[in-house]
Coordinates of C-alpha atoms and ligand atoms in Angstrom, one line a residue:
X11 CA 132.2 56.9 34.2
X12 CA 135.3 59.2 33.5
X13 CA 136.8 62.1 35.4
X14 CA 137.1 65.4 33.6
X15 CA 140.4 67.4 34.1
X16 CA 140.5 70.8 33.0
X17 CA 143.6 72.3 32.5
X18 CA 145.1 68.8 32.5
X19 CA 148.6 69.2 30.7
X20 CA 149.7 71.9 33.9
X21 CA 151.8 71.0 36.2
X22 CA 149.2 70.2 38.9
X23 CA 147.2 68.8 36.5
X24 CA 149.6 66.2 34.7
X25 CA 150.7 64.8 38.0
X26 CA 146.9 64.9 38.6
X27 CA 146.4 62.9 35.4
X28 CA 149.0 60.2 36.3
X29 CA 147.6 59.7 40.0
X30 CA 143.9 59.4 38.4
X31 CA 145.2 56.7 35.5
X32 CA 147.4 54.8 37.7
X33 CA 144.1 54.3 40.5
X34 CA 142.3 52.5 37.5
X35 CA 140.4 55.7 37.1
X36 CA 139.0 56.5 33.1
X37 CA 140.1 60.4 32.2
X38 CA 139.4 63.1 29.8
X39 CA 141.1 65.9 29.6
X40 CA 141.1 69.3 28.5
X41 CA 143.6 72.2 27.8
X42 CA 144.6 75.5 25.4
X43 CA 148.4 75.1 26.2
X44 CA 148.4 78.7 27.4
X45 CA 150.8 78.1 30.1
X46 CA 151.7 74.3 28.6
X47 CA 153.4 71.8 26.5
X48 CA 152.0 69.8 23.9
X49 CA 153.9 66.8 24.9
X50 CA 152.6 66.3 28.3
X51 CA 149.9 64.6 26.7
X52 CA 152.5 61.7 25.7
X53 CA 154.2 62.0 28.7
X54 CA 151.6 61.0 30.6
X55 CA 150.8 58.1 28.7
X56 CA 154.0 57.4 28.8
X57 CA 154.3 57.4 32.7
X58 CA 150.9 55.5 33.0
X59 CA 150.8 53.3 29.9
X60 CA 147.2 54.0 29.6
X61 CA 145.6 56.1 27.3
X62 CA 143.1 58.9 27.3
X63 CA 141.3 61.4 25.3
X64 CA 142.6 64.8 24.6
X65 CA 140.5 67.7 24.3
X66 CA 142.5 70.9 23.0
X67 CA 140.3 73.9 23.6
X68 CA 139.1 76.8 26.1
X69 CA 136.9 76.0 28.8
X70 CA 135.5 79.7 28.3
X71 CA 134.0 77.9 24.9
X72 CA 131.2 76.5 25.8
X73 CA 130.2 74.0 22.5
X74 CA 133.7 72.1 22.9
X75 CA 132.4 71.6 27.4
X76 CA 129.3 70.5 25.7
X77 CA 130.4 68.1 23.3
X78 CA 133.1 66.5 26.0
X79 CA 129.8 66.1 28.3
X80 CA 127.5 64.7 25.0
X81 CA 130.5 62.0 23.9
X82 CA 131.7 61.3 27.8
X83 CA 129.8 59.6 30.5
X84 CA 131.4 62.2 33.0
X85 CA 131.0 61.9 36.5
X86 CA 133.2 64.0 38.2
X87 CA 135.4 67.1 37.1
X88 CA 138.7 68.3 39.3
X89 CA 139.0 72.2 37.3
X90 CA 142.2 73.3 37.6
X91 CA 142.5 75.4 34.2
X92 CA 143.0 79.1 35.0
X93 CA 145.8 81.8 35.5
X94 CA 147.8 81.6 38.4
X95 CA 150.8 84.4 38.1
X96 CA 149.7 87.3 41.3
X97 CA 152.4 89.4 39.7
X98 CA 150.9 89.4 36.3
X99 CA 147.0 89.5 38.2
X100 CA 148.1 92.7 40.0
X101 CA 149.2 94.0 36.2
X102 CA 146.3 92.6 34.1
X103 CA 143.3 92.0 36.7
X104 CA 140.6 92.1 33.8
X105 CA 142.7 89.1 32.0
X106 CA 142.5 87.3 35.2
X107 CA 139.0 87.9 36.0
X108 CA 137.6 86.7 32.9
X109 CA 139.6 83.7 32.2
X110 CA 139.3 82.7 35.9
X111 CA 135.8 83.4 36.6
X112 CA 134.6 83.0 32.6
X113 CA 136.2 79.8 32.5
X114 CA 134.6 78.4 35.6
X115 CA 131.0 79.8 35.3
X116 CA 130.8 78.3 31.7
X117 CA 132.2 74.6 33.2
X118 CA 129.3 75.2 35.6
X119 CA 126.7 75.7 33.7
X120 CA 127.6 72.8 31.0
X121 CA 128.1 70.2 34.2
X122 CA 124.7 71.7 35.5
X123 CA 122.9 71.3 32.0
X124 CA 124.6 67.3 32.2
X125 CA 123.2 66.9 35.5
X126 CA 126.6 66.4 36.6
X127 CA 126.8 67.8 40.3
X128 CA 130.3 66.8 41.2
X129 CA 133.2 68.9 41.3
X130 CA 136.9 69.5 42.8
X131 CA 138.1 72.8 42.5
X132 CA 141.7 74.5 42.7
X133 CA 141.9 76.8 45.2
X134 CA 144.6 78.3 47.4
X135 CA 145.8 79.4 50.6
X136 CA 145.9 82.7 49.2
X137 CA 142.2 82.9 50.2
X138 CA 143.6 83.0 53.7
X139 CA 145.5 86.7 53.1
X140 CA 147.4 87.5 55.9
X141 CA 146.4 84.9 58.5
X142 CA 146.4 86.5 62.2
X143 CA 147.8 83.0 63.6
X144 CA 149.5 79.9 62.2
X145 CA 149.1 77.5 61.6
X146 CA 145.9 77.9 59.2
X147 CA 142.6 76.3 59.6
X148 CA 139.9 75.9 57.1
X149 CA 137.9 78.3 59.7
X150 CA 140.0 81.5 59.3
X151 CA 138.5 84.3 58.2
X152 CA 139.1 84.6 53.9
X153 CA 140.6 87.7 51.9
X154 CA 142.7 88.4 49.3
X155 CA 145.7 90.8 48.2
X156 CA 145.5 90.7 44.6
X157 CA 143.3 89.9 41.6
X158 CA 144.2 86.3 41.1
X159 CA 143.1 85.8 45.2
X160 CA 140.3 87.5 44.8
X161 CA 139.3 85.3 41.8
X162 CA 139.8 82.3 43.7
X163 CA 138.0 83.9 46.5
X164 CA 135.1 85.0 43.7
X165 CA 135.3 81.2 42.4
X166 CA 134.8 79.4 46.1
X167 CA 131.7 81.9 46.6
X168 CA 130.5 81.0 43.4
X169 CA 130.2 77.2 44.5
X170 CA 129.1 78.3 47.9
X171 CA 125.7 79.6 46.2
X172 CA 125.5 77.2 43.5
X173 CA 125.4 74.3 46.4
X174 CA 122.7 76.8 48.4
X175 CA 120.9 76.9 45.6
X176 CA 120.6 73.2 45.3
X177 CA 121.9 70.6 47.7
X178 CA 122.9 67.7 45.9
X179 CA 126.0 69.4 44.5
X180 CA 128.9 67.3 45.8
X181 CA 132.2 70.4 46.1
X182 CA 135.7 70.0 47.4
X183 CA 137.5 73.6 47.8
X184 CA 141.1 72.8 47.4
X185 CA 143.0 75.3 49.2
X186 CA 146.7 74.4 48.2
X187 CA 149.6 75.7 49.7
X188 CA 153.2 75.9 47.9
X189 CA 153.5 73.2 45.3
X190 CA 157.0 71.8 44.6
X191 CA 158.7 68.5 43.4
X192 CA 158.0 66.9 40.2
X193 CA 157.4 63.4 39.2
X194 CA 160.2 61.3 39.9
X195 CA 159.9 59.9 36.4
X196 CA 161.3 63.3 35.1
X197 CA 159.4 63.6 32.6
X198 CA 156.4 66.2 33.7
X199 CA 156.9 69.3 36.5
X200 CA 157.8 72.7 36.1
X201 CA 159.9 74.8 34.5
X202 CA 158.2 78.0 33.3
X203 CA 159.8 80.0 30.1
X204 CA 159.9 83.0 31.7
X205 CA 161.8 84.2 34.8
X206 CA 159.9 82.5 37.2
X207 CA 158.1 84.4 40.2
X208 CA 158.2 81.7 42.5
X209 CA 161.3 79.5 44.4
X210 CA 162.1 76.4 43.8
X211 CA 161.6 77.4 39.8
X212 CA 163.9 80.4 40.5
X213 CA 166.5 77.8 42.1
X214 CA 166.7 75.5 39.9
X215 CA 167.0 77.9 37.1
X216 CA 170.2 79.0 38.9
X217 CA 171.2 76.1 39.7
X218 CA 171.3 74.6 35.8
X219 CA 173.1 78.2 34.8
X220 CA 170.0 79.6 32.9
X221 CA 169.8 82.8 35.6
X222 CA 172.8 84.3 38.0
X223 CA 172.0 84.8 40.9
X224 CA 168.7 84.3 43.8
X225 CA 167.3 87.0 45.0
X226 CA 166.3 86.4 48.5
X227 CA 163.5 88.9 49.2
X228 CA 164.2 89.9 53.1
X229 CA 165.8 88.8 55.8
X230 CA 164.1 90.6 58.8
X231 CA 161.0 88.9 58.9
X232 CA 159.5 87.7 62.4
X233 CA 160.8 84.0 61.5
X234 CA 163.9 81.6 62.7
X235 CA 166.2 83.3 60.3
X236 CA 164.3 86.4 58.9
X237 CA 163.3 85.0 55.4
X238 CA 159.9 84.1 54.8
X239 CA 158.4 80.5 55.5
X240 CA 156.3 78.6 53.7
X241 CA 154.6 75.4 53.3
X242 CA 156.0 73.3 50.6
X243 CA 153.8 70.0 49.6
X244 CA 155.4 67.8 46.9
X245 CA 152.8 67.6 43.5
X246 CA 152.7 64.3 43.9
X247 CA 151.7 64.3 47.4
X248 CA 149.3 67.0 46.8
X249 CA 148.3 65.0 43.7
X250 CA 147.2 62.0 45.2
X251 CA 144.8 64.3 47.8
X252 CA 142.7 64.9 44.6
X253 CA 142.0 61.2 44.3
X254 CA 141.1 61.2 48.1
X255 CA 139.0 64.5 47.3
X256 CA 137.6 62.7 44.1
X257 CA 136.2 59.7 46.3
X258 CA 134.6 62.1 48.5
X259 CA 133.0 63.9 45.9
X260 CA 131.7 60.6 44.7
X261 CA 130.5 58.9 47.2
X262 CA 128.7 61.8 49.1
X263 CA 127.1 65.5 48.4
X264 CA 128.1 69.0 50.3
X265 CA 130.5 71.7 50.1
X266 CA 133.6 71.4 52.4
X267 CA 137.2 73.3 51.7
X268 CA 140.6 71.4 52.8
X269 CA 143.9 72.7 53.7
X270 CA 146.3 70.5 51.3
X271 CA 150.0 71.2 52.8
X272 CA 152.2 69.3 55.1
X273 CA 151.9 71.5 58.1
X274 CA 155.7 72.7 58.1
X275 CA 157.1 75.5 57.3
X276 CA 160.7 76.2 55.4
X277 CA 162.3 79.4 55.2
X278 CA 164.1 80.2 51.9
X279 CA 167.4 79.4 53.1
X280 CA 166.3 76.6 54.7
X281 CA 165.0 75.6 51.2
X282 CA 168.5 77.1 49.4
X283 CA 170.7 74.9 51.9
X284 CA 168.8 72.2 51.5
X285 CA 168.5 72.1 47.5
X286 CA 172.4 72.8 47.5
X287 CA 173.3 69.7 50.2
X288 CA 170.8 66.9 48.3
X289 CA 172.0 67.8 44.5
X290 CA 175.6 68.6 45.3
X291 CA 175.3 71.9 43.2
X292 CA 175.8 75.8 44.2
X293 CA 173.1 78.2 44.6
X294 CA 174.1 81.8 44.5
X295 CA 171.9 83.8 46.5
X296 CA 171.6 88.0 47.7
X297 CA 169.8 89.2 50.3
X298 CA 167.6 92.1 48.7
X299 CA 164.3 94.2 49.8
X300 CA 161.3 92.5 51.1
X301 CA 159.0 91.8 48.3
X302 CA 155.8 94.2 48.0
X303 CA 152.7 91.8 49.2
X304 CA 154.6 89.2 51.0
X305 CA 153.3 87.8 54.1
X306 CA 156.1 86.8 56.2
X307 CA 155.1 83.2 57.3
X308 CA 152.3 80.9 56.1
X309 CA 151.9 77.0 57.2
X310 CA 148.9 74.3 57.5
X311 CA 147.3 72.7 59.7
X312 CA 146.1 70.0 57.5
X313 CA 144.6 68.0 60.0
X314 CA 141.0 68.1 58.2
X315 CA 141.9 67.0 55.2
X316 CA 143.7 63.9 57.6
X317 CA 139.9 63.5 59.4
X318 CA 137.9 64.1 56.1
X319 CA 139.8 62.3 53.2
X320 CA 142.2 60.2 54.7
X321 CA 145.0 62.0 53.1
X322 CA 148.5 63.3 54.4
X323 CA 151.3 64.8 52.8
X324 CA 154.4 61.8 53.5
X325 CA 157.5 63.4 51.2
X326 CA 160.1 65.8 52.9
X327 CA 161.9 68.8 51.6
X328 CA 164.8 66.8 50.5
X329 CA 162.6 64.9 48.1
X330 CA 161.1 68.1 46.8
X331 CA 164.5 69.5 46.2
X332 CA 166.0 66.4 44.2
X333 CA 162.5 65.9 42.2
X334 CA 162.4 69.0 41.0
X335 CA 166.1 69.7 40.3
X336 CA 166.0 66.2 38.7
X337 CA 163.0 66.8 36.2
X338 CA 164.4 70.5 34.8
X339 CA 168.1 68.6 34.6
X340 CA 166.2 65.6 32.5
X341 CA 164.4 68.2 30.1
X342 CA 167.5 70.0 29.4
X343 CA 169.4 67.2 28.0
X344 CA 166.1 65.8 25.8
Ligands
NAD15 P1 149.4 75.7 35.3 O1 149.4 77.0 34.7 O2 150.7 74.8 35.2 O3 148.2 74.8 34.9 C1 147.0 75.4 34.5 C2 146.6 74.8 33.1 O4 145.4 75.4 32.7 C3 147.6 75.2 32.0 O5 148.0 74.0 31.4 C4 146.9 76.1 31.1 O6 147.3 76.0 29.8 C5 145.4 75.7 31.3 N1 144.4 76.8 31.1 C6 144.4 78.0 31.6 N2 143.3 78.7 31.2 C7 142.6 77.8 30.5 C8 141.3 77.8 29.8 N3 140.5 78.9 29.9 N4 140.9 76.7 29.2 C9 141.7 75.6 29.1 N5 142.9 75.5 29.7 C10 143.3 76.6 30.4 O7 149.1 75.9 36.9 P2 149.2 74.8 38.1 O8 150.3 75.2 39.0 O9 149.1 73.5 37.6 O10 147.9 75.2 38.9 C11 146.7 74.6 38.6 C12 145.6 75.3 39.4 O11 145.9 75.3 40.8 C13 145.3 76.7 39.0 O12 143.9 77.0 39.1 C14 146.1 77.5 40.1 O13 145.5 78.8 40.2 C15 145.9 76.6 41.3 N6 146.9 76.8 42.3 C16 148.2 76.7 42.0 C17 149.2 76.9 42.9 C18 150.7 76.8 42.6 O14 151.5 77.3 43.3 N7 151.0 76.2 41.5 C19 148.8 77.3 44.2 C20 147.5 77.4 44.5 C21 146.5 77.1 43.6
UFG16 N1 161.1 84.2 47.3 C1 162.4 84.7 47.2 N2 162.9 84.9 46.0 C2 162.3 84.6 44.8 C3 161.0 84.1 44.9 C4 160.4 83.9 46.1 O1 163.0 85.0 48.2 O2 162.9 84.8 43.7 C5 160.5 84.0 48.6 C6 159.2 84.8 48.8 O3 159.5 86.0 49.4 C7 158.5 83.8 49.8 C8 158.9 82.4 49.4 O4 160.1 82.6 48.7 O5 159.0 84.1 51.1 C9 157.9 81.7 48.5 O6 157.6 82.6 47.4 P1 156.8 82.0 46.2 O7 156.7 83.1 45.2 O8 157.4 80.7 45.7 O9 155.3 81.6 46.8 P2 154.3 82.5 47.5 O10 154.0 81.9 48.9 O11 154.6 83.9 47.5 O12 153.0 82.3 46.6 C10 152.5 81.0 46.3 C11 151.8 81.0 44.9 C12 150.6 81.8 45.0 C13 149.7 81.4 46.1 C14 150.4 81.5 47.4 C15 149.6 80.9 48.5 O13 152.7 81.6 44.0 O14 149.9 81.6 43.8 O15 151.6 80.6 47.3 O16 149.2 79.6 48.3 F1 148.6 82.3 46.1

């Protein structure tokens, strides 16, 4: 029995792929390198020492789903493939509609047609909006502020039906809050090609020299120092709650979301100061305008996913700031 891992070569995915291989699990994986490297592939294998196969394709297509499902015994899938940029969502919603909810209908129907029920799905605590108390439970009422929410939103309703519609679906709703880190390895994480949207990206891109200067995006929110809080989960942590989501998935049918964070939030100076003290290097920073859809704090309670999966989040901010500092430094002198 193998695990399918769409959009495998990201950088949830690839940690994904490491966690899976190195708990003895079989994997096959597929990808169209639209926001990826090639050479994950190896660098996985070369973490792991184990070998898998490697699907390149679109999991809008469905003939290559269908002949991964007619040449693998698959079990399980964990579907990350999709577009994740709100910015660019907000600019191109019809891109993000159908590759999100193309993608994922297709994958549906091909596991459906395999009779393979089982299926860990990406979410995020976007689905949450703007929460009216922290910290967030898998209760709260759901919205979204932006095409890429509402897609994830759209997805999760999806695979609220399809298990209505027939009960021995087994679905695990990720809701993820802010990944960071990267493998300690240095060899897989993230460090987009663009100007990146998010943090830590945008810090360590300063940090290494590539960009100037930080723009902090307010400092007169409701929060300890006015900048926004958030809750950062190392990808490795969050990584190994897909194993954890994979056994329940496994052993047991139903439909159940999970908050994967740590439960603490860090404001972004918290996060600059912190990044700046544990690698010894300076981050320029300005305080500009608030950033247009922003909510001002937004933190877990993960204590379901503790109850339900017997997972927890165990590595601290100062760990998140080396990793990831230490992975873009690594792939800079290759
Ligand atoms: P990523 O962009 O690094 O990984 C997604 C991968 O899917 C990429 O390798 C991309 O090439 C691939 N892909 C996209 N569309 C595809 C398609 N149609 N067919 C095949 N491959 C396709 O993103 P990530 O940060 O690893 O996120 C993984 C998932 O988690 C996404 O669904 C994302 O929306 C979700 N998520 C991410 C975050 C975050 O902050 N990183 C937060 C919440 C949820
Ligand atoms: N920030 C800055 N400067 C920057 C980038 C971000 O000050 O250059 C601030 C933001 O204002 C926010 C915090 O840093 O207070 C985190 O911002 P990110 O862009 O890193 O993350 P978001 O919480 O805005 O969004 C992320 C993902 C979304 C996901 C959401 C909820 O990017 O996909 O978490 O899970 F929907």
């Amino acid at each position: 029995m193998k695990i399918l891992v769409t959009g495998g070569t990201g950088y949830i995915g690839s940690h994904t792929c490491v966690e899976l291989l190195s708990a003895g699990y079989e994997i096959v994986v597929i990808d169209n390198f639209s926001n990826s490297k090639r050479d994950v592939v190896d660098k996985i294998k070369m973490i792991t020492n184990k070998d898998f196969t490697f699907y390149e394709g679109d999991c809008c297509d469905k003939d290559i789903l269908t002949k991964m499902f007619d040449k693998n015994d698959i079990g399980a899938v964990i579907h990350f493939a999709g577009f994740k940029a709100v910015g660019e969502s907000v600019n191109e919603p019809l891109k993000y509609y159908r590759n999100n909810l193309d993608s994922t209908i297709t994958l549906l129907e091909v596991m459906k047609e395999h009779g393979c029920k089982k299926i860990v799905f990406s979410s995020s605590a976007t689905v949450y909006g703007k929460p009216d108390s922290l910290p967030i439970k898998e209760d709260f009422p759901l919205s979204t502020t932006n095409p890429y929410g509402t897609t994830k939103l759209m997805i999760e309703d999806i695979l609220r039906d399809l298990y209505k519609s027939d009960n021995t679906w087994s679905i695990a709703l990720l809701r993820y809050f802010n990944p960071i880190g990267a493998h300690t390895s240095g060899l897989i994480g993230e460090n987009p090609n663009d100007i990146p949207n998010n943090l830590m990206p945008y810090i360590v891109k300063v940090a290494t020299g590539e960009l100037e200067i930080l723009s902090v995006f307010g400092n007169d929110y409701d929060t300890k120092d006015g900048t926004g809080v958030r809750d950062y989960i190392h990808v490795v942590d969050l990584s190994k709650g897909h194993i954890k989501a994979i056994e329940k998935v496994l052993s047991e049918s139903g439909i159940d979301a999970y908050n994967l964070g740590t439960g603490n939030g860090y404001s972004v100076l918290e996060i600059v100061n912190t990044f700046m003290k544990v690698n010894g290097v300076d981050v320029k920073y300005k305080i500009v305008d608030r950033r247009p859809g922003d909510i001002d704090a937004c933190f877990a309670d993960p204590s379901y996913a503790k109850e339900k999966l017997n997972w927890e989040a165990t590595l601290g901010i100062e760990d998140m700031c080396r990793d990831s500092y230490n992975y873009v430094k690594n792939v800079k002198e290759d």
